[in-house]
Short mmCIF file of C-alpha atoms in Angstrom, two decimals:
data_model
loop_
_atom_site.label_atom_id
_atom_site.label_comp_id
_atom_site.label_asym_id
_atom_site.label_seq_id
_atom_site.Cartn_x
_atom_site.Cartn_y
_atom_site.Cartn_z
CA MET A 1 8.36 35.77 -40.77
CA PRO A 2 9.69 34.91 -37.24
CA ASP A 3 13.03 33.00 -37.19
CA PRO A 4 12.40 29.54 -35.58
CA ASN A 5 15.90 29.64 -34.23
CA ASN A 6 14.99 32.84 -32.13
CA THR A 7 11.64 31.36 -30.92
CA PRO A 8 12.56 28.67 -28.38
CA ASP A 9 9.10 28.38 -26.94
CA LEU A 10 7.42 27.88 -30.22
CA LYS A 11 8.35 24.14 -30.59
CA GLU A 12 6.98 23.26 -27.10
CA PHE A 13 3.96 25.49 -27.63
CA LEU A 14 3.03 23.71 -30.88
CA VAL A 15 3.79 20.22 -29.51
CA GLN A 16 1.38 20.96 -26.52
CA LEU A 17 -1.25 22.55 -28.88
CA TYR A 18 -1.16 19.47 -31.12
CA SER A 19 -1.57 17.18 -28.14
CA CYS A 20 -4.47 19.22 -26.73
CA LEU A 21 -6.25 19.33 -30.02
CA GLU A 22 -5.73 15.48 -30.61
CA ASP A 23 -7.20 14.73 -27.22
CA GLU A 24 -10.21 17.07 -27.96
CA ASN A 25 -10.64 15.61 -31.39
CA ASN A 26 -10.61 11.94 -30.04
CA ALA A 27 -13.03 12.82 -27.43
CA LYS A 28 -15.48 14.47 -29.87
CA GLN A 29 -15.14 11.49 -32.22
CA ILE A 30 -16.08 9.08 -29.48
CA GLU A 31 -19.15 11.29 -28.80
CA VAL A 32 -20.10 11.32 -32.43
CA ASP A 33 -19.63 7.50 -32.73
CA GLN A 34 -22.00 6.98 -29.80
CA SER A 35 -24.46 9.36 -31.39
CA LEU A 36 -24.37 7.64 -34.59
CA LYS A 37 -25.16 4.22 -32.97
CA ILE A 38 -28.10 5.67 -31.26
CA ALA A 39 -29.39 7.50 -34.36
CA GLU A 40 -29.13 4.15 -36.35
CA GLN A 41 -31.22 2.44 -33.66
CA ILE A 42 -33.90 5.17 -33.87
CA LEU A 43 -33.80 4.99 -37.75
CA HIS A 44 -34.14 1.13 -37.56
CA GLU A 45 -37.19 1.56 -35.31
CA ARG A 46 -38.81 3.86 -37.79
CA GLY A 47 -38.29 1.40 -40.63
CA ASP A 48 -36.60 1.45 -44.09
CA ILE A 49 -36.65 4.69 -45.97
CA LEU A 50 -38.62 4.29 -49.25
CA GLU A 51 -39.23 6.55 -52.21
CA ASP A 52 -42.25 7.14 -54.23
CA GLN A 53 -41.30 8.08 -57.80
CA LYS A 54 -44.93 8.93 -58.59
CA ARG A 55 -45.10 11.59 -55.98
CA MET A 56 -42.56 14.41 -56.71
CA ILE A 57 -41.83 17.34 -54.54
CA ASN A 58 -40.66 20.75 -56.04
CA VAL A 59 -37.96 22.46 -53.99
CA MET A 60 -35.95 25.65 -54.14
CA ALA A 61 -32.61 24.40 -52.98
CA ALA A 62 -30.03 26.81 -51.46
CA HIS A 63 -26.38 26.37 -51.51
CA GLN A 64 -25.35 26.27 -47.95
CA ILE A 65 -22.34 28.65 -48.44
CA SER A 66 -23.21 30.96 -51.29
CA GLY A 67 -27.07 30.93 -50.85
CA SER A 68 -27.56 30.58 -54.66
CA MET A 69 -30.93 28.93 -55.45
CA SER A 70 -31.69 25.98 -57.78
CA LYS A 71 -35.11 24.54 -58.51
CA VAL A 72 -35.08 20.72 -58.18
CA GLU A 73 -37.68 18.01 -58.18
CA VAL A 74 -37.33 15.00 -55.77
CA PRO A 75 -39.30 11.90 -55.16
CA LEU A 76 -41.25 11.63 -51.86
CA TRP A 77 -39.51 9.77 -49.14
CA TYR A 78 -41.41 7.95 -46.50
CA THR A 79 -41.12 5.16 -43.88
CA ARG A 80 -43.73 2.62 -42.95
CA ASP A 81 -45.75 5.13 -40.91
CA GLN A 82 -44.54 8.61 -41.83
CA GLN A 83 -43.28 11.05 -44.56
CA VAL A 84 -39.53 11.93 -44.08
CA HIS A 85 -39.60 15.37 -45.76
CA TYR A 86 -39.99 18.13 -43.40
CA ASP A 87 -40.84 15.89 -40.49
CA ASN A 88 -38.33 16.78 -37.76
CA HIS A 89 -39.57 14.49 -35.03
CA MET A 90 -36.96 11.80 -35.74
CA VAL A 91 -34.01 14.22 -35.75
CA ASP A 92 -35.27 16.01 -32.60
CA GLN A 93 -35.60 12.78 -30.93
CA ILE A 94 -31.95 11.86 -31.74
CA GLN A 95 -30.89 15.23 -30.31
CA GLU A 96 -32.76 14.75 -27.18
CA LYS A 97 -31.01 11.46 -26.58
CA THR A 98 -27.49 12.49 -27.74
CA SER A 99 -27.11 16.26 -27.78
CA SER A 100 -25.97 15.95 -31.30
CA THR A 101 -27.46 17.71 -34.17
CA SER A 102 -28.74 15.59 -36.98
CA THR A 103 -30.03 15.58 -40.53
CA VAL A 104 -31.51 13.45 -43.26
CA PHE A 105 -30.17 14.36 -46.64
CA GLN A 106 -31.62 13.43 -50.14
CA LYS A 107 -29.37 13.26 -53.14
CA ILE A 108 -29.93 15.92 -55.85
CA PRO A 109 -27.78 16.84 -58.99
CA GLN A 110 -26.21 19.71 -57.05
CA GLY A 111 -25.25 17.57 -54.00
CA PHE A 112 -27.23 16.46 -51.03
CA LEU A 113 -30.30 18.33 -49.77
CA ARG A 114 -31.35 18.66 -46.16
CA ILE A 115 -34.99 17.46 -46.00
CA SER A 116 -35.22 17.04 -42.21
CA THR A 117 -32.73 18.68 -39.80
CA ASN A 118 -32.24 20.48 -36.43
CA VAL A 119 -29.12 22.27 -37.75
CA LEU A 120 -29.86 26.00 -37.61
CA LYS A 121 -29.18 28.86 -39.79
CA ASN A 122 -27.91 32.31 -38.63
CA ASP A 123 -31.37 33.54 -38.31
CA GLY A 124 -32.34 30.62 -35.98
CA SER A 125 -34.60 28.81 -38.43
CA ARG A 126 -33.93 25.13 -39.53
CA ALA A 127 -31.65 24.67 -42.50
CA ILE A 128 -34.32 22.77 -44.47
CA ASN A 129 -33.80 22.91 -48.23
CA THR A 130 -30.08 23.85 -48.01
CA TYR A 131 -27.59 21.54 -49.67
CA ILE A 132 -24.00 20.48 -49.45
CA PRO A 133 -22.34 20.87 -52.80
CA SER A 134 -21.29 17.91 -54.82
CA TYR A 135 -17.49 18.99 -54.71
CA SER A 136 -17.45 18.64 -50.87
CA PRO A 137 -15.17 15.80 -49.51
CA VAL A 138 -18.22 14.71 -47.53
CA VAL A 139 -20.24 14.04 -50.69
CA LYS A 140 -17.45 12.49 -52.55
CA THR A 141 -16.96 9.92 -49.81
CA VAL A 142 -20.71 9.15 -49.22
CA GLU A 143 -21.15 8.68 -53.00
CA GLN A 144 -18.66 5.86 -52.79
CA GLY A 145 -20.81 4.13 -50.30
CA LYS A 146 -18.53 4.99 -47.37
CA THR A 147 -19.26 6.81 -44.11
CA TYR A 148 -17.49 10.15 -43.72
CA GLN A 149 -16.14 10.82 -40.25
CA GLY A 150 -14.05 13.85 -39.20
CA ILE A 151 -14.23 17.70 -39.21
CA ALA A 152 -16.96 19.28 -41.37
CA PHE A 153 -18.25 22.78 -41.96
CA VAL A 154 -21.91 22.55 -41.36
CA VAL A 155 -24.06 25.57 -42.55
CA ASN A 156 -22.13 28.13 -40.41
CA ASP A 157 -19.82 26.47 -38.01
CA TRP A 158 -17.12 23.68 -37.63
CA TYR A 159 -18.41 20.25 -36.32
CA SER A 160 -17.00 16.84 -35.51
CA ALA A 161 -19.36 14.85 -37.78
CA ALA A 162 -20.33 11.51 -39.25
CA TYR A 163 -22.27 11.12 -42.54
CA LYS A 164 -23.57 7.67 -43.29
CA PRO A 165 -24.97 6.70 -46.76
CA ILE A 166 -28.66 5.99 -47.15
CA PHE A 167 -29.22 3.13 -49.66
CA ILE A 168 -32.48 2.64 -51.50
CA ASP A 169 -32.86 -0.17 -53.99
CA GLY A 170 -29.09 -0.72 -53.66
CA LYS A 171 -28.03 2.81 -54.56
CA VAL A 172 -26.84 5.77 -52.56
CA LYS A 173 -29.91 8.03 -52.52
CA GLY A 174 -29.07 10.08 -49.43
CA MET A 175 -27.15 10.31 -46.24
CA PHE A 176 -27.64 10.66 -42.53
CA TYR A 177 -25.62 13.08 -40.39
CA VAL A 178 -24.83 13.51 -36.68
CA GLY A 179 -22.43 16.11 -35.41
CA VAL A 180 -21.11 17.95 -32.38
CA LYS A 181 -20.01 21.53 -32.56
CA GLU A 182 -16.28 22.16 -32.17
CA SER A 183 -15.50 23.93 -28.87
CA LEU A 184 -12.62 26.57 -28.43
CA THR A 185 -12.92 26.82 -24.76
CA GLN A 186 -9.85 24.66 -23.78
CA ILE A 187 -7.71 26.28 -26.37
CA GLU A 188 -8.63 29.78 -25.38
CA ASP A 189 -8.00 28.94 -21.67
CA HIS A 190 -4.58 27.58 -22.35
CA TYR A 191 -3.04 29.42 -25.33
CA LEU A 192 -4.37 32.99 -25.22
CA ASN A 193 -3.41 34.09 -21.73
CA LYS A 194 -0.44 36.08 -20.30
CA GLU A 195 1.74 33.06 -19.82
CA HIS A 196 1.88 32.82 -23.57
CA GLY A 197 2.90 36.37 -24.35
CA ASP A 198 5.73 35.39 -26.64
CA ILE A 199 3.27 33.26 -28.70
CA ILE A 200 0.82 36.15 -29.01
CA ASN A 201 3.72 38.31 -30.11
CA ILE A 202 4.56 35.79 -32.81
CA LEU A 203 0.95 35.74 -33.95
CA SER A 204 0.91 39.50 -33.96
CA GLN A 205 4.09 39.71 -36.18
CA LEU A 206 2.71 37.09 -38.50
CA PHE A 207 -0.65 38.86 -38.91
CA ASP A 208 1.08 42.14 -39.49
CA ASP A 209 3.45 40.53 -41.98
CA ASN A 210 0.68 38.85 -43.92
CA HIS A 211 -1.85 41.74 -43.90
CA ASN A 212 -4.21 39.99 -41.53
CA ASP A 213 -4.46 36.99 -44.06
CA SER A 214 -5.26 34.06 -41.62
CA GLY A 215 -4.58 31.54 -44.34
CA SER A 216 -0.99 32.71 -44.72
CA VAL A 217 -0.56 32.76 -40.94
CA ILE A 218 -1.74 29.16 -40.77
CA SER A 219 0.76 28.12 -43.59
CA GLU A 220 3.62 29.83 -41.85
CA LEU A 221 2.87 28.38 -38.41
CA ILE A 222 2.86 24.97 -40.00
CA HIS A 223 6.16 25.77 -41.73
CA LEU A 224 7.57 26.73 -38.41
CA LEU A 225 6.40 23.59 -36.80
CA TYR A 226 8.14 21.47 -39.50
CA THR A 227 11.30 23.56 -39.46
CA GLN A 228 11.55 22.75 -35.69
CA GLU A 229 11.34 18.96 -36.76
CA THR A 230 8.03 18.36 -34.97
CA LYS A 231 6.30 16.37 -37.63
CA PRO A 232 3.06 14.61 -36.45
CA GLN A 233 1.85 11.88 -38.83
CA SER A 234 -1.14 14.04 -39.71
CA ASN A 235 -1.53 17.80 -39.63
CA HIS A 236 -5.27 18.20 -40.44
CA ILE A 237 -6.08 18.42 -36.69
CA LEU A 238 -3.23 20.84 -36.18
CA THR A 239 -4.37 22.92 -39.05
CA LEU A 240 -7.96 23.21 -37.77
CA GLY A 241 -6.59 23.94 -34.33
CA LEU A 242 -4.42 26.69 -35.64
CA LYS A 243 -7.46 28.19 -37.40
CA GLN A 244 -9.34 28.03 -34.10
CA LEU A 245 -6.51 29.59 -32.22
CA ILE A 246 -6.22 32.36 -34.91
CA ILE A 247 -9.99 32.93 -34.69
CA LEU A 248 -9.60 33.62 -30.99
CA PHE A 249 -6.58 35.68 -31.62
CA ILE A 250 -8.62 37.80 -34.14
CA GLN A 251 -11.29 38.15 -31.59
CA ALA A 252 -8.86 39.41 -28.89
CA ARG A 253 -7.35 41.95 -31.35
CA GLY A 254 -10.86 42.97 -32.43
CA LYS A 255 -11.71 43.90 -28.83
CA SER A 256 -8.73 46.42 -29.11
CA GLY A 257 -10.16 47.74 -32.30
CA HIS A 258 -7.60 46.09 -34.66
CA LEU A 259 -10.06 44.00 -36.56
CA THR A 260 -13.82 43.97 -37.36
CA GLN A 261 -15.85 42.11 -34.68
CA HIS A 262 -18.48 39.96 -36.61
CA LYS A 263 -19.71 36.62 -35.63
CA ASP A 264 -19.23 35.13 -39.07
CA TYR A 265 -15.81 36.79 -39.46
CA LEU A 266 -14.65 35.31 -36.16
CA LEU A 267 -15.79 31.92 -37.50
CA GLY A 268 -13.09 32.35 -40.13
CA ASP A 269 -15.49 32.22 -43.10
CA ARG A 270 -14.76 35.67 -44.49
CA LEU A 271 -16.10 34.97 -48.01
CA THR A 272 -19.39 33.75 -46.53
CA PHE A 273 -19.52 36.91 -44.48
CA ILE A 274 -18.88 39.13 -47.45
CA GLY A 275 -21.60 37.30 -49.54
CA GLN A 276 -24.15 37.93 -46.67
CA TYR A 277 -22.87 41.51 -46.33
CA ILE A 278 -23.56 42.23 -50.12
CA ARG A 279 -27.18 40.75 -49.82
CA LEU A 280 -27.90 43.03 -46.79
CA ASN A 281 -26.41 46.09 -48.40
CA LEU A 282 -27.42 45.99 -52.14
CA THR A 283 -27.91 49.83 -51.99
CA GLY A 284 -24.62 50.52 -50.44
CA ASN A 285 -21.20 51.49 -51.89
CA LEU A 286 -20.17 47.98 -53.06
CA THR A 287 -16.85 48.71 -54.62
CA ILE A 288 -13.91 46.18 -54.78
CA GLU A 289 -11.99 48.49 -52.64
CA ASN A 290 -14.62 48.67 -49.85
CA LEU A 291 -15.47 45.00 -49.88
CA ALA A 292 -11.76 44.00 -49.80
CA LYS A 293 -11.22 46.28 -46.72
CA LYS A 294 -14.24 44.62 -44.99
CA ILE A 295 -12.26 41.42 -44.68
CA HIS A 296 -8.81 42.76 -44.70
CA MET A 297 -7.57 41.73 -48.01
CA SER A 298 -5.76 43.36 -50.90
CA GLN A 299 -7.97 44.06 -53.81
CA PRO A 300 -6.25 41.48 -56.23
CA ASN A 301 -6.28 38.88 -53.57
CA PHE A 302 -9.99 39.53 -52.76
CA PHE A 303 -10.82 39.46 -56.47
CA ARG A 304 -9.03 36.13 -57.00
CA VAL A 305 -10.37 34.22 -53.92
CA PHE A 306 -13.88 35.60 -54.34
CA LYS A 307 -14.11 34.27 -57.86
CA ASN A 308 -12.64 30.93 -56.79
CA HIS A 309 -15.12 30.70 -53.97
CA TYR A 310 -18.38 31.87 -55.78
CA GLY A 311 -17.42 31.16 -59.46
CA GLN A 312 -18.26 34.75 -60.27
CA THR A 313 -16.46 37.97 -60.04
CA PRO A 314 -17.58 40.36 -57.24
CA MET A 315 -19.54 42.49 -59.69
CA GLU A 316 -21.19 39.55 -61.37
CA PHE A 317 -22.27 38.35 -57.97
CA ILE A 318 -23.62 41.75 -57.02
CA ASN A 319 -25.59 42.13 -60.19
CA ARG A 320 -27.15 38.62 -59.77
CA GLU A 321 -28.06 39.43 -56.14
CA ARG A 322 -29.64 42.79 -57.17
CA ILE A 323 -31.46 41.23 -60.17
CA GLN A 324 -32.89 38.43 -57.85
CA LYS A 325 -34.01 40.97 -55.24
CA ALA A 326 -35.56 43.07 -58.08
CA CYS A 327 -37.71 39.98 -59.03
CA GLU A 328 -39.14 39.96 -55.59
CA LEU A 329 -39.95 43.76 -55.56
CA LEU A 330 -41.45 43.64 -59.06
CA LYS A 331 -44.24 41.30 -57.69
CA ILE A 332 -45.46 44.24 -55.56
CA PRO A 333 -48.16 46.08 -57.52
CA GLU A 334 -47.35 49.41 -56.02
CA LYS A 335 -43.74 49.19 -57.01
CA SER A 336 -42.65 50.90 -60.35
CA VAL A 337 -39.71 49.79 -62.41
CA THR A 338 -38.14 53.00 -61.42
CA ASP A 339 -38.70 52.41 -57.80
CA VAL A 340 -37.24 48.91 -57.85
CA CYS A 341 -34.23 50.01 -59.84
CA PHE A 342 -33.09 52.37 -57.01
CA ASP A 343 -34.24 50.01 -54.17
CA VAL A 344 -31.76 47.27 -55.28
CA GLY A 345 -28.81 49.67 -55.68
CA TYR A 346 -28.88 50.80 -59.36
CA ASN A 347 -28.73 54.53 -60.14
CA ASN A 348 -29.38 54.16 -63.87
CA VAL A 349 -32.81 52.78 -64.96
CA SER A 350 -31.59 51.92 -68.54
CA TYR A 351 -28.61 49.95 -67.11
CA PHE A 352 -30.95 48.10 -64.71
CA ILE A 353 -33.21 47.13 -67.66
CA LYS A 354 -30.30 45.92 -69.62
CA GLN A 355 -28.88 43.80 -66.77
CA PHE A 356 -32.41 42.33 -66.05
CA LYS A 357 -32.81 41.26 -69.67
CA ILE A 358 -29.38 39.76 -69.70
CA TYR A 359 -30.46 37.46 -66.83
CA TYR A 360 -33.98 36.69 -67.76
CA GLY A 361 -34.42 37.43 -71.50
CA PHE A 362 -37.23 39.98 -71.00
CA THR A 363 -37.62 43.43 -69.45
CA PRO A 364 -38.60 44.26 -65.89
CA ASN A 365 -42.03 45.65 -67.37
CA GLN A 366 -42.69 42.31 -69.17
CA PHE A 367 -41.95 40.44 -65.91
CA LYS A 368 -44.18 42.70 -63.87
CA LYS A 369 -47.06 42.37 -66.31
CA GLU A 370 -46.68 38.53 -66.05
CA MET A 371 -46.46 38.50 -62.28
CA CYS A 372 -49.00 41.18 -61.27
#
């Protein structure tokens, strides 16, 4: 770790960075506040949201980070003239008037479900039927009947955002979101240029010392900040800014071949990236060693953080994804059980059948007979 006594520019750099981030954050929050007021006006014009408990909708809800699916049943929502579910006219109208993305959420046991949105997934489609999990700070705030305002991770990027509760019959039954994507332009222009060569060297040393672990780098930078007695009242803005700075630094190093260049990786969400990588490469060599290398972690650290993030070990996650994919393929009449076994990455039919039965309680052949 660099010695703060031998880095005279670091204190000034971090103070300037904090000031820059604070200004950007304040400007973004003003924009979000204005967007929320316009959104509330449009919502008011549409009329109160009501629910019809006699008309239920079955939904396959997807966790916005892990992608894991849950079957849920929700009552139909409507206003005086229109159904709310899957009607994106209102959220698109808000975006046209404010340039903010917006979403209507409905409460489900797992968290809050997007039922109308113009937030997009990586494939460019609307993030309908994805949900924010119940452990999210956003959900915990809204369930208390309060509006959450601040930085939030929305599907695949960081946003300055506001989430306001939707009350039906005096209870929090949903929430409304508006948000503006965080921009890195000003930070990149000011802090990753030749004038800050010493800072780039500090980042390089920190990354090398911490095996490219950005979380450890952020912690050490904040430690350096406090060592030099620069103690802002709140460091959450600084922490986010350092994450952004490190993302840009990773990108710069990646251009020189030091790190993998991948959009999701550059967003700092390595575990989301590795989950998506597994889903897209089920027939690949998905060993702990190879997966850990993909996101520049040691094997023990990768195993630990993966299990904390997904609630499963990497191999449990891989098996689940393979079995779920197998279910899709078994519905194709032309596909045999053996074909499906190899198509999803297993090289032993008996083991595949055993794993399938563990998950579903019956064999792939029994499943195929029911579905085909």
